[in-house]
mmCIF file of C-alpha atoms in Angstrom:
data_model
loop_
_atom_site.group_PDB
_atom_site.id
_atom_site.type_symbol
_atom_site.label_atom_id
_atom_site.label_comp_id
_atom_site.label_asym_id
_atom_site.label_seq_id
_atom_site.Cartn_x
_atom_site.Cartn_y
_atom_site.Cartn_z
ATOM 1 C CA UNK A 285 -0.035 -0.152 -0.114
ATOM 2 C CA UNK A 286 1.202 3.497 -0.866
ATOM 3 C CA UNK A 287 2.111 6.231 1.725
ATOM 4 C CA UNK A 288 -1.228 7.730 0.063
ATOM 5 C CA UNK A 289 -3.711 4.902 0.521
ATOM 6 C CA UNK A 290 -2.331 4.503 3.711
ATOM 7 C CA UNK A 291 -3.039 8.277 5.129
ATOM 8 C CA UNK A 292 -6.640 7.863 2.786
ATOM 9 C CA UNK A 293 -7.445 5.048 4.891
ATOM 10 C CA UNK A 294 -6.511 6.241 8.172
ATOM 11 C CA UNK A 295 -8.265 9.523 7.916
ATOM 12 C CA UNK A 296 -11.104 8.044 6.312
ATOM 13 C CA UNK A 297 -11.429 5.704 9.479
ATOM 14 C CA UNK A 298 -11.030 9.016 11.426
ATOM 15 C CA UNK A 299 -14.108 10.122 10.098
ATOM 16 C CA UNK A 300 -15.849 7.122 10.404
ATOM 17 C CA UNK A 301 -14.951 7.369 14.344
ATOM 18 C CA UNK A 302 -16.080 10.487 14.930
ATOM 19 C CA UNK A 303 -19.681 9.438 13.172
ATOM 20 C CA UNK A 304 -19.850 6.312 14.741
ATOM 21 C CA UNK A 305 -19.218 8.518 17.885
ATOM 22 C CA UNK A 306 -22.036 10.676 16.900
ATOM 23 C CA UNK A 307 -25.137 8.505 15.949
ATOM 24 C CA UNK A 308 -24.417 5.960 18.852
ATOM 25 C CA UNK A 309 -26.821 8.717 20.597
ATOM 26 C CA UNK A 310 -29.732 9.162 18.091
ATOM 27 C CA UNK A 311 -31.665 5.696 18.400
ATOM 28 C CA UNK A 312 -31.956 6.440 21.727
ATOM 29 C CA UNK A 313 -32.174 10.153 22.199
ATOM 30 C CA UNK A 314 -35.590 9.866 23.936
ATOM 31 C CA UNK A 315 -34.312 7.750 26.609
ATOM 32 C CA UNK A 316 -30.798 9.780 26.874
ATOM 33 C CA UNK A 317 -32.340 13.058 27.027
ATOM 34 C CA UNK A 318 -34.942 11.461 30.000
ATOM 35 C CA UNK A 319 -31.697 10.622 31.763
ATOM 36 C CA UNK A 320 -30.142 13.921 31.822
ATOM 37 C CA UNK A 321 -33.309 15.633 32.865
ATOM 38 C CA UNK A 322 -35.283 16.359 29.991
ATOM 39 C CA UNK A 323 -39.213 15.571 28.966
ATOM 40 C CA UNK A 324 -38.208 12.931 26.361
ATOM 41 C CA UNK A 325 -40.452 14.027 23.495
ATOM 42 C CA UNK A 326 -39.492 15.442 20.122
ATOM 43 C CA UNK A 327 -38.990 18.969 21.294
ATOM 44 C CA UNK A 328 -36.590 17.963 23.618
ATOM 45 C CA UNK A 329 -34.412 15.986 21.252
ATOM 46 C CA UNK A 330 -34.400 18.902 19.280
ATOM 47 C CA UNK A 331 -33.156 21.282 21.625
ATOM 48 C CA UNK A 332 -30.302 18.289 22.085
ATOM 49 C CA UNK A 333 -29.214 17.230 18.643
ATOM 50 C CA UNK A 334 -29.475 21.387 17.834
ATOM 51 C CA UNK A 335 -27.094 22.527 20.561
ATOM 52 C CA UNK A 336 -24.342 20.326 19.006
ATOM 53 C CA UNK A 337 -24.380 21.555 15.703
ATOM 54 C CA UNK A 338 -24.742 25.059 16.423
ATOM 55 C CA UNK A 339 -21.229 24.683 18.185
ATOM 56 C CA UNK A 340 -20.305 22.742 14.675
ATOM 57 C CA UNK A 341 -21.466 26.301 12.822
ATOM 58 C CA UNK A 342 -19.955 28.261 15.144
ATOM 59 C CA UNK A 343 -16.639 26.869 15.958
ATOM 60 C CA UNK A 344 -15.733 25.786 12.507
ATOM 61 C CA UNK A 345 -14.228 28.864 11.751
ATOM 62 C CA UNK A 346 -12.319 28.369 15.532
ATOM 63 C CA UNK A 347 -10.627 25.479 14.240
ATOM 64 C CA UNK A 348 -9.982 26.825 11.064
ATOM 65 C CA UNK A 349 -8.095 30.175 12.531
ATOM 66 C CA UNK A 350 -6.097 28.018 14.720
ATOM 67 C CA UNK A 351 -4.710 25.339 11.917
ATOM 68 C CA UNK A 352 -3.770 28.422 10.023
ATOM 69 C CA UNK A 353 -1.589 30.020 13.170
ATOM 70 C CA UNK A 354 -0.220 26.591 13.759
ATOM 71 C CA UNK A 355 0.389 25.990 10.422
ATOM 72 C CA UNK A 356 -0.783 22.506 11.275
ATOM 73 C CA UNK A 357 -3.860 19.957 11.195
ATOM 74 C CA UNK A 358 -2.698 16.460 13.121
ATOM 75 C CA UNK A 359 -2.658 17.849 16.095
ATOM 76 C CA UNK A 360 -5.928 20.189 16.071
ATOM 77 C CA UNK A 361 -7.639 16.399 15.152
ATOM 78 C CA UNK A 362 -6.359 15.057 18.171
ATOM 79 C CA UNK A 363 -7.568 17.786 20.314
ATOM 80 C CA UNK A 364 -10.761 17.975 19.064
ATOM 81 C CA UNK A 365 -11.092 13.997 19.436
ATOM 82 C CA UNK A 366 -10.276 14.063 22.909
ATOM 83 C CA UNK A 367 -12.268 17.298 23.934
ATOM 84 C CA UNK A 368 -15.425 15.415 22.095
ATOM 85 C CA UNK A 369 -14.464 12.403 24.118
ATOM 86 C CA UNK A 370 -14.463 14.257 27.682
ATOM 87 C CA UNK A 371 -17.869 15.594 26.744
ATOM 88 C CA UNK A 372 -19.452 12.543 26.568
ATOM 89 C CA UNK A 373 -18.108 11.454 29.928
ATOM 90 C CA UNK A 374 -19.106 14.641 31.559
ATOM 91 C CA UNK A 375 -22.840 14.008 30.444
ATOM 92 C CA UNK A 376 -23.192 10.373 31.728
ATOM 93 C CA UNK A 377 -21.601 11.835 35.217
ATOM 94 C CA UNK A 378 -24.192 14.413 34.984
ATOM 95 C CA UNK A 379 -27.165 12.350 34.509
ATOM 96 C CA UNK A 380 -25.859 10.478 37.910
ATOM 97 C CA UNK A 381 -25.840 13.594 39.569
ATOM 98 C CA UNK A 382 -29.835 14.612 38.698
ATOM 99 C CA UNK A 383 -28.809 17.883 37.290
ATOM 100 C CA UNK A 384 -30.562 19.931 35.085
ATOM 101 C CA UNK A 385 -31.352 19.692 31.538
ATOM 102 C CA UNK A 386 -30.051 22.791 30.613
ATOM 103 C CA UNK A 387 -26.622 21.694 32.178
ATOM 104 C CA UNK A 388 -26.804 19.233 29.771
ATOM 105 C CA UNK A 389 -27.416 21.172 26.936
ATOM 106 C CA UNK A 390 -24.104 23.294 27.614
ATOM 107 C CA UNK A 391 -22.370 20.238 27.962
ATOM 108 C CA UNK A 392 -23.041 19.527 24.257
ATOM 109 C CA UNK A 393 -22.229 22.759 23.103
ATOM 110 C CA UNK A 394 -18.764 22.168 24.407
ATOM 111 C CA UNK A 395 -18.640 18.859 22.822
ATOM 112 C CA UNK A 396 -19.850 19.960 19.650
ATOM 113 C CA UNK A 397 -17.065 22.940 19.623
ATOM 114 C CA UNK A 398 -14.782 20.282 19.781
ATOM 115 C CA UNK A 399 -15.658 17.377 17.687
ATOM 116 C CA UNK A 400 -16.286 19.522 14.833
ATOM 117 C CA UNK A 401 -12.231 20.121 14.672
ATOM 118 C CA UNK A 402 -11.528 16.342 14.430
ATOM 119 C CA UNK A 403 -14.375 16.058 11.832
ATOM 120 C CA UNK A 404 -13.828 19.108 9.515
ATOM 121 C CA UNK A 405 -10.044 18.791 9.109
ATOM 122 C CA UNK A 406 -9.786 15.264 8.788
ATOM 123 C CA UNK A 407 -11.986 15.553 5.798
ATOM 124 C CA UNK A 408 -9.964 18.751 4.980
ATOM 125 C CA UNK A 409 -6.426 16.318 4.971
ATOM 126 C CA UNK A 410 -8.942 13.771 2.526
ATOM 127 C CA UNK A 411 -9.141 16.394 0.205
ATOM 128 C CA UNK A 412 -5.719 17.264 -0.042
ATOM 129 C CA UNK A 413 -4.622 13.914 -0.984
ATOM 130 C CA UNK A 414 -4.222 12.922 -5.009
ATOM 131 C CA UNK A 415 -6.193 10.288 -6.950
ATOM 132 C CA UNK A 416 -9.416 12.084 -7.678
ATOM 133 C CA UNK A 417 -11.204 14.549 -5.844
ATOM 134 C CA UNK A 418 -14.212 12.194 -6.493
ATOM 135 C CA UNK A 419 -12.318 9.348 -5.181
ATOM 136 C CA UNK A 420 -11.244 11.209 -1.815
ATOM 137 C CA UNK A 421 -14.640 12.280 -1.476
ATOM 138 C CA UNK A 422 -16.234 8.901 -1.837
ATOM 139 C CA UNK A 423 -13.817 7.899 0.885
ATOM 140 C CA UNK A 424 -15.018 10.697 3.112
ATOM 141 C CA UNK A 425 -18.848 9.334 1.809
ATOM 142 C CA UNK A 426 -18.102 6.129 3.118
ATOM 143 C CA UNK A 427 -16.591 6.893 6.116
ATOM 144 C CA UNK A 428 -19.284 9.097 7.089
ATOM 145 C CA UNK A 429 -22.199 6.396 6.202
ATOM 146 C CA UNK A 430 -20.521 3.049 7.606
ATOM 147 C CA UNK A 431 -20.349 5.234 10.894
ATOM 148 C CA UNK A 432 -23.621 6.253 10.961
ATOM 149 C CA UNK A 433 -24.623 3.124 10.067
ATOM 150 C CA UNK A 434 -22.672 1.247 12.550
ATOM 151 C CA UNK A 435 -23.458 4.174 15.161
ATOM 152 C CA UNK A 436 -27.360 3.140 14.836
ATOM 153 C CA UNK A 437 -27.163 -0.202 14.958
ATOM 154 C CA UNK A 438 -25.014 -0.328 18.020
ATOM 155 C CA UNK A 439 -26.228 2.871 19.872
ATOM 156 C CA UNK A 440 -29.915 1.334 19.624
ATOM 157 C CA UNK A 441 -29.000 -1.961 21.237
ATOM 158 C CA UNK A 442 -26.923 -0.252 23.851
ATOM 159 C CA UNK A 443 -29.857 1.976 24.845
ATOM 160 C CA UNK A 444 -31.901 -1.055 25.734
ATOM 161 C CA UNK A 445 -29.537 -2.004 28.096
ATOM 162 C CA UNK A 446 -28.839 1.104 29.921
ATOM 163 C CA UNK A 447 -29.585 4.743 28.187
ATOM 164 C CA UNK A 448 -26.060 6.098 29.427
ATOM 165 C CA UNK A 449 -24.633 3.166 27.420
ATOM 166 C CA UNK A 450 -24.023 5.222 24.436
ATOM 167 C CA UNK A 451 -22.034 7.937 25.906
ATOM 168 C CA UNK A 452 -19.462 5.700 26.945
ATOM 169 C CA UNK A 453 -19.156 3.850 23.840
ATOM 170 C CA UNK A 454 -18.730 7.418 22.156
ATOM 171 C CA UNK A 455 -16.404 8.564 24.409
ATOM 172 C CA UNK A 456 -14.007 5.119 23.893
ATOM 173 C CA UNK A 457 -14.245 5.536 19.788
ATOM 174 C CA UNK A 458 -13.021 8.886 20.240
ATOM 175 C CA UNK A 459 -10.001 8.348 22.320
ATOM 176 C CA UNK A 460 -9.407 5.487 19.513
ATOM 177 C CA UNK A 461 -9.764 8.640 16.622
ATOM 178 C CA UNK A 462 -7.124 10.553 18.813
ATOM 179 C CA UNK A 463 -4.812 7.921 18.827
ATOM 180 C CA UNK A 464 -5.155 6.760 15.309
ATOM 181 C CA UNK A 465 -4.944 9.995 13.931
ATOM 182 C CA UNK A 466 -1.444 10.710 15.822
ATOM 183 C CA UNK A 467 -0.268 8.277 13.645
ATOM 184 C CA UNK A 468 -0.637 10.533 10.390
ATOM 185 C CA UNK A 469 1.931 13.006 8.771
ATOM 186 C CA UNK A 470 1.203 16.391 9.346
ATOM 187 C CA UNK A 471 0.128 18.656 6.213
ATOM 188 C CA UNK A 472 0.517 22.299 6.441
ATOM 189 C CA UNK A 473 -2.946 23.643 5.671
ATOM 190 C CA UNK A 474 -3.688 26.898 3.714
ATOM 191 C CA UNK A 475 -3.364 30.355 4.669
ATOM 192 C CA UNK A 476 -7.179 31.355 4.061
ATOM 193 C CA UNK A 477 -9.568 31.039 7.740
ATOM 194 C CA UNK A 478 -12.823 29.302 7.168
ATOM 195 C CA UNK A 479 -15.158 31.499 9.233
ATOM 196 C CA UNK A 480 -19.111 32.271 8.579
ATOM 197 C CA UNK A 481 -17.683 35.963 7.435
ATOM 198 C CA UNK A 482 -14.860 34.446 5.292
ATOM 199 C CA UNK A 483 -17.163 32.173 3.066
ATOM 200 C CA UNK A 484 -19.504 34.382 2.740
ATOM 201 C CA UNK A 485 -16.911 36.696 1.349
ATOM 202 C CA UNK A 486 -15.782 34.053 -0.752
ATOM 203 C CA UNK A 487 -19.169 33.578 -2.407
ATOM 204 C CA UNK A 488 -19.932 37.666 -3.426
ATOM 205 C CA UNK A 489 -16.098 37.142 -5.060
ATOM 206 C CA UNK A 490 -16.979 33.468 -6.270
ATOM 207 C CA UNK A 491 -20.797 33.059 -6.226
ATOM 208 C CA UNK A 492 -20.512 29.649 -8.228
ATOM 209 C CA UNK A 493 -19.521 27.981 -4.796
ATOM 210 C CA UNK A 494 -23.077 28.936 -3.741
ATOM 211 C CA UNK A 495 -24.577 26.300 -5.877
ATOM 212 C CA UNK A 496 -22.570 23.639 -4.437
ATOM 213 C CA UNK A 497 -23.092 24.712 -0.767
ATOM 214 C CA UNK A 498 -26.825 25.155 -1.971
ATOM 215 C CA UNK A 499 -27.135 21.145 -2.258
ATOM 216 C CA UNK A 500 -24.746 20.301 0.628
ATOM 217 C CA UNK A 501 -27.172 22.362 2.414
ATOM 218 C CA UNK A 502 -30.461 20.935 1.616
ATOM 219 C CA UNK A 503 -28.414 17.102 1.463
ATOM 220 C CA UNK A 504 -27.465 17.802 5.046
ATOM 221 C CA UNK A 505 -30.883 19.025 6.593
ATOM 222 C CA UNK A 506 -32.234 15.598 4.986
ATOM 223 C CA UNK A 507 -30.280 14.281 7.009
ATOM 224 C CA UNK A 508 -30.723 15.910 10.392
ATOM 225 C CA UNK A 509 -34.219 15.044 9.527
ATOM 226 C CA UNK A 510 -34.008 11.527 9.831
ATOM 227 C CA UNK A 511 -31.675 11.572 12.815
ATOM 228 C CA UNK A 512 -34.624 13.189 14.738
ATOM 229 C CA UNK A 513 -37.893 12.995 13.296
ATOM 230 C CA UNK A 514 -36.930 9.732 11.602
ATOM 231 C CA UNK A 515 -36.136 8.107 14.415
ATOM 232 C CA UNK A 516 -39.246 9.126 16.404
ATOM 233 C CA UNK A 517 -41.532 8.463 13.550
ATOM 234 C CA UNK A 518 -40.851 4.614 13.264
ATOM 235 C CA UNK A 519 -40.924 4.483 17.349
ATOM 236 C CA UNK A 520 -44.071 6.411 18.009
ATOM 237 C CA UNK A 521 -46.157 5.461 14.247
ATOM 238 C CA UNK A 522 -45.279 1.689 14.201
ATOM 239 C CA UNK A 523 -44.291 1.311 17.881
ATOM 240 C CA UNK A 524 -40.488 -0.217 17.619
ATOM 241 C CA UNK A 525 -38.019 -0.089 20.414
ATOM 242 C CA UNK A 526 -35.058 1.712 20.202
ATOM 243 C CA UNK A 527 -33.073 -1.031 19.037
ATOM 244 C CA UNK A 528 -35.179 -1.629 15.820
ATOM 245 C CA UNK A 529 -35.221 2.406 15.046
ATOM 246 C CA UNK A 530 -31.791 2.185 15.103
ATOM 247 C CA UNK A 531 -31.677 -0.926 12.461
ATOM 248 C CA UNK A 532 -33.999 1.022 10.376
ATOM 249 C CA UNK A 533 -31.365 4.132 9.815
ATOM 250 C CA UNK A 534 -29.238 1.445 9.312
ATOM 251 C CA UNK A 535 -30.995 0.682 6.378
ATOM 252 C CA UNK A 536 -30.203 3.925 4.724
ATOM 253 C CA UNK A 537 -26.747 4.440 6.003
ATOM 254 C CA UNK A 538 -25.331 0.934 4.763
ATOM 255 C CA UNK A 539 -25.998 1.142 1.243
ATOM 256 C CA UNK A 540 -25.526 5.096 1.250
ATOM 257 C CA UNK A 541 -21.841 4.241 2.854
ATOM 258 C CA UNK A 542 -21.102 1.195 0.810
ATOM 259 C CA UNK A 543 -21.819 3.152 -2.918
ATOM 260 C CA UNK A 544 -19.990 6.196 -2.078
ATOM 261 C CA UNK A 545 -16.721 5.331 -3.130
ATOM 262 C CA UNK A 546 -18.092 3.463 -6.316
ATOM 263 C CA UNK A 547 -20.395 6.713 -7.039
ATOM 264 C CA UNK A 548 -17.845 9.081 -6.248
ATOM 265 C CA UNK A 549 -15.587 7.372 -8.587
ATOM 266 C CA UNK A 550 -17.956 7.004 -11.369
ATOM 267 C CA UNK A 551 -18.639 11.176 -10.834
ATOM 268 C CA UNK A 552 -14.911 11.799 -11.855
ATOM 269 C CA UNK A 553 -15.873 9.636 -15.180
ATOM 270 C CA UNK A 554 -19.183 10.944 -16.164
ATOM 271 C CA UNK A 555 -18.966 14.565 -14.390
ATOM 272 C CA UNK A 556 -20.955 15.690 -11.891
ATOM 273 C CA UNK A 557 -24.169 16.867 -13.575
ATOM 274 C CA UNK A 558 -26.097 13.209 -13.573
ATOM 275 C CA UNK A 559 -25.540 12.276 -10.361
ATOM 276 C CA UNK A 560 -26.087 15.960 -8.588
ATOM 277 C CA UNK A 561 -29.218 16.761 -10.304
ATOM 278 C CA UNK A 562 -30.988 13.581 -11.030
ATOM 279 C CA UNK A 563 -29.598 11.847 -7.517
ATOM 280 C CA UNK A 564 -31.338 14.714 -5.558
ATOM 281 C CA UNK A 565 -34.417 14.818 -7.440
ATOM 282 C CA UNK A 566 -34.993 10.883 -6.885
ATOM 283 C CA UNK A 567 -33.452 10.859 -3.321
ATOM 284 C CA UNK A 568 -36.139 13.867 -2.827
ATOM 285 C CA UNK A 569 -39.049 11.566 -4.187
ATOM 286 C CA UNK A 570 -38.061 8.472 -2.144
ATOM 287 C CA UNK A 571 -38.019 10.416 1.152
ATOM 288 C CA UNK A 572 -41.525 10.903 0.766
ATOM 289 C CA UNK A 573 -42.315 7.593 -0.026
ATOM 290 C CA UNK A 574 -40.910 6.594 3.258
ATOM 291 C CA UNK A 575 -43.378 9.517 4.943
ATOM 292 C CA UNK A 576 -46.502 7.846 2.780
ATOM 293 C CA UNK A 577 -45.606 4.470 3.258
ATOM 294 C CA UNK A 578 -48.392 2.364 5.148
ATOM 295 C CA UNK A 579 -46.490 -0.135 6.564
ATOM 296 C CA UNK A 580 -43.503 -0.660 8.995
ATOM 297 C CA UNK A 581 -42.119 -3.142 6.579
ATOM 298 C CA UNK A 582 -42.587 -0.910 3.544
ATOM 299 C CA UNK A 583 -41.494 1.955 4.914
ATOM 300 C CA UNK A 584 -38.055 0.235 6.097
ATOM 301 C CA UNK A 585 -38.170 -1.405 2.916
ATOM 302 C CA UNK A 586 -37.816 2.254 1.448
ATOM 303 C CA UNK A 587 -35.188 3.839 3.648
ATOM 304 C CA UNK A 588 -32.582 1.394 1.634
ATOM 305 C CA UNK A 589 -33.304 3.382 -1.613
ATOM 306 C CA UNK A 590 -33.180 6.792 -0.202
ATOM 307 C CA UNK A 591 -29.992 5.453 1.039
ATOM 308 C CA UNK A 592 -28.896 4.333 -2.532
ATOM 309 C CA UNK A 593 -30.189 7.953 -4.027
ATOM 310 C CA UNK A 594 -28.398 9.743 -0.864
ATOM 311 C CA UNK A 595 -25.101 8.068 -2.041
ATOM 312 C CA UNK A 596 -25.307 9.277 -5.613
ATOM 313 C CA UNK A 597 -25.649 12.580 -4.508
ATOM 314 C CA UNK A 598 -22.742 12.954 -1.805
ATOM 315 C CA UNK A 599 -19.622 12.653 -3.089
ATOM 316 C CA UNK A 600 -20.507 14.174 -6.208
ATOM 317 C CA UNK A 601 -21.739 17.247 -4.533
ATOM 318 C CA UNK A 602 -18.233 17.508 -2.133
ATOM 319 C CA UNK A 603 -15.968 16.964 -5.689
ATOM 320 C CA UNK A 604 -17.756 19.441 -7.099
ATOM 321 C CA UNK A 605 -16.632 21.623 -4.807
ATOM 322 C CA UNK A 606 -12.940 20.970 -4.579
ATOM 323 C CA UNK A 607 -13.595 21.043 -8.962
ATOM 324 C CA UNK A 608 -14.000 24.781 -8.463
ATOM 325 C CA UNK A 609 -11.214 25.488 -5.606
ATOM 326 C CA UNK A 610 -7.947 26.333 -6.359
ATOM 327 C CA UNK A 611 -5.461 24.008 -5.009
ATOM 328 C CA UNK A 612 -4.339 26.937 -2.300
ATOM 329 C CA UNK A 613 -8.341 27.140 -1.479
ATOM 330 C CA UNK A 614 -9.267 23.594 -0.871
ATOM 331 C CA UNK A 615 -9.113 23.730 2.779
ATOM 332 C CA UNK A 616 -11.266 26.896 3.193
ATOM 333 C CA UNK A 617 -13.705 25.887 0.427
ATOM 334 C CA UNK A 618 -14.435 22.421 1.894
ATOM 335 C CA UNK A 619 -14.775 24.469 5.208
ATOM 336 C CA UNK A 620 -17.587 26.806 3.326
ATOM 337 C CA UNK A 621 -19.203 23.580 2.314
ATOM 338 C CA UNK A 622 -18.964 21.982 5.841
ATOM 339 C CA UNK A 623 -20.492 25.201 7.546
ATOM 340 C CA UNK A 624 -23.280 25.123 5.439
ATOM 341 C CA UNK A 625 -23.964 21.312 5.888
ATOM 342 C CA UNK A 626 -24.289 21.843 9.373
ATOM 343 C CA UNK A 627 -26.310 24.752 9.165
ATOM 344 C CA UNK A 628 -28.641 22.205 6.720
ATOM 345 C CA UNK A 629 -28.215 19.520 9.969
ATOM 346 C CA UNK A 630 -29.321 22.840 11.971
ATOM 347 C CA UNK A 631 -32.775 23.270 9.681
ATOM 348 C CA UNK A 632 -33.112 19.940 9.487
ATOM 349 C CA UNK A 633 -33.576 19.461 13.338
ATOM 350 C CA UNK A 634 -35.730 22.456 13.630
ATOM 351 C CA UNK A 635 -38.098 22.733 10.697
ATOM 352 C CA UNK A 636 -38.582 18.956 10.895
ATOM 353 C CA UNK A 637 -38.881 18.978 14.280
ATOM 354 C CA UNK A 638 -41.290 21.684 14.528
ATOM 355 C CA UNK A 639 -43.447 20.765 11.536
ATOM 356 C CA UNK A 640 -43.808 17.257 12.953
ATOM 357 C CA UNK A 641 -44.630 18.138 16.119
ATOM 358 C CA UNK A 642 -47.146 21.223 15.063
ATOM 359 C CA UNK A 643 -48.638 19.446 11.982
ATOM 360 C CA UNK A 644 -47.546 15.940 11.718
ATOM 361 C CA UNK A 645 -44.943 13.356 10.545
ATOM 362 C CA UNK A 646 -46.419 13.386 6.738
ATOM 363 C CA UNK A 647 -46.137 16.940 6.357
ATOM 364 C CA UNK A 648 -42.120 17.064 7.526
ATOM 365 C CA UNK A 649 -41.842 14.473 5.063
ATOM 366 C CA UNK A 650 -43.426 16.260 2.401
ATOM 367 C CA UNK A 651 -41.583 19.533 3.330
ATOM 368 C CA UNK A 652 -38.248 17.856 3.037
ATOM 369 C CA UNK A 653 -38.342 15.773 0.029
ATOM 370 C CA UNK A 654 -39.555 18.293 -1.720
ATOM 371 C CA UNK A 655 -36.915 20.795 -0.904
ATOM 372 C CA UNK A 656 -34.478 17.914 -2.425
ATOM 373 C CA UNK A 657 -36.422 18.070 -5.549
ATOM 374 C CA UNK A 658 -36.852 21.514 -5.694
ATOM 375 C CA UNK A 659 -33.026 22.543 -5.346
ATOM 376 C CA UNK A 660 -32.331 20.302 -8.179
ATOM 377 C CA UNK A 661 -34.707 22.090 -10.568
ATOM 378 C CA UNK A 662 -33.919 25.237 -9.622
ATOM 379 C CA UNK A 663 -29.695 24.683 -10.136
ATOM 380 C CA UNK A 664 -30.170 22.329 -12.807
ATOM 381 C CA UNK A 665 -28.661 24.787 -15.539
ATOM 382 C CA UNK A 666 -25.679 26.073 -12.326
ATOM 383 C CA UNK A 667 -24.721 22.618 -12.318
ATOM 384 C CA UNK A 668 -24.439 21.885 -15.862
ATOM 385 C CA UNK A 669 -22.296 24.865 -16.893
ATOM 386 C CA UNK A 670 -19.957 24.373 -13.401
ATOM 387 C CA UNK A 671 -19.549 20.708 -14.234
ATOM 388 C CA UNK A 672 -18.463 21.680 -18.049
ATOM 389 C CA UNK A 673 -16.074 24.375 -16.330
ATOM 390 C CA UNK A 674 -14.722 21.447 -13.868
ATOM 391 C CA UNK A 675 -14.581 19.034 -16.434
ATOM 392 C CA UNK A 676 -10.859 19.654 -17.486
ATOM 393 C CA UNK A 677 -9.792 19.795 -13.679
ATOM 394 C CA UNK A 678 -11.007 16.272 -12.876
ATOM 395 C CA UNK A 679 -8.751 13.207 -13.760
ATOM 396 C CA UNK A 680 -8.643 9.417 -12.189
ATOM 397 C CA UNK A 681 -5.293 8.484 -11.705
ATOM 398 C CA UNK A 682 -3.620 5.925 -9.903
ATOM 399 C CA UNK A 683 -1.781 6.077 -7.003
#
């Protein structure tokens, strides 16, 4: 195995570990929130998830600035992973002390501020590698999908044993991430700080980035929707427990993960237009179909279809960002994509949670699913134009 491939595998494992730790909590979020002093309903679950992603958005710029100042990424990933691990342990301690839910939310803010450093900088280091942007982003995508798949299954089963068990497991995984990344040779980051102000200035100067950022926002919104509303939907509508709800989430995440790399490589060959536009339309329709399914078996089976179409879109969208970015600005471009993605997660939690709580589950599926279809229709011509511009920059080379 070449050095580049070893680094790609190691960094992908780091991304995988961060997602495992994060998603371990999702299937049993109602039980965990109750143990931490919350009400255990969808509103409290929404606050619990929103706190982490609010920190993601806020502190992505802090990690970018620190990376610029130090001229290093590896030690920052280690610090972020260890900080995230400590936040999970602290939540478990708070549950035993029976403190208020607001204290737990404050710890979630701290954990999110730490974890985003490990996640975002690991993906940026992957983007720095040679071998094709689609291939590298496909590696990131498959890591995200497999991490979420394993986390959802294991987290659901751990919750049935003890609502706090996923916290200890998540902490252990992040410690492992820190140890793993410490073996990766460091790479000097670019000198462009990645903050929301920087991202907005870059969009004003190069509005073309707004197209993949918009797709990233909507795609992550659907992921946030399933992480919160999807779990409550299957548990309340079909009466399943946390273990089954986690397994249903895995029906989405497994195909989403396994197809990321081949679909990312496919987009290197055929371009980004068809995977992004056609994939988004099919993805949105599949989401709506889950909400319309009359039986548990059909709804669960459609989750597989949602995962397939999601895998078609995700790596091509990230690769489109790297196609458009000069080599010296790639880190900032991917950082901006992650900022918009985190905002999308937040929107998925809030919009999905509020609509489901106020109007019902089916309207929430309709809102999120048709948002995915709408962005594909509105941005169709723009994606076609950008795909043509980026065509000369794409190549698939053997390491």
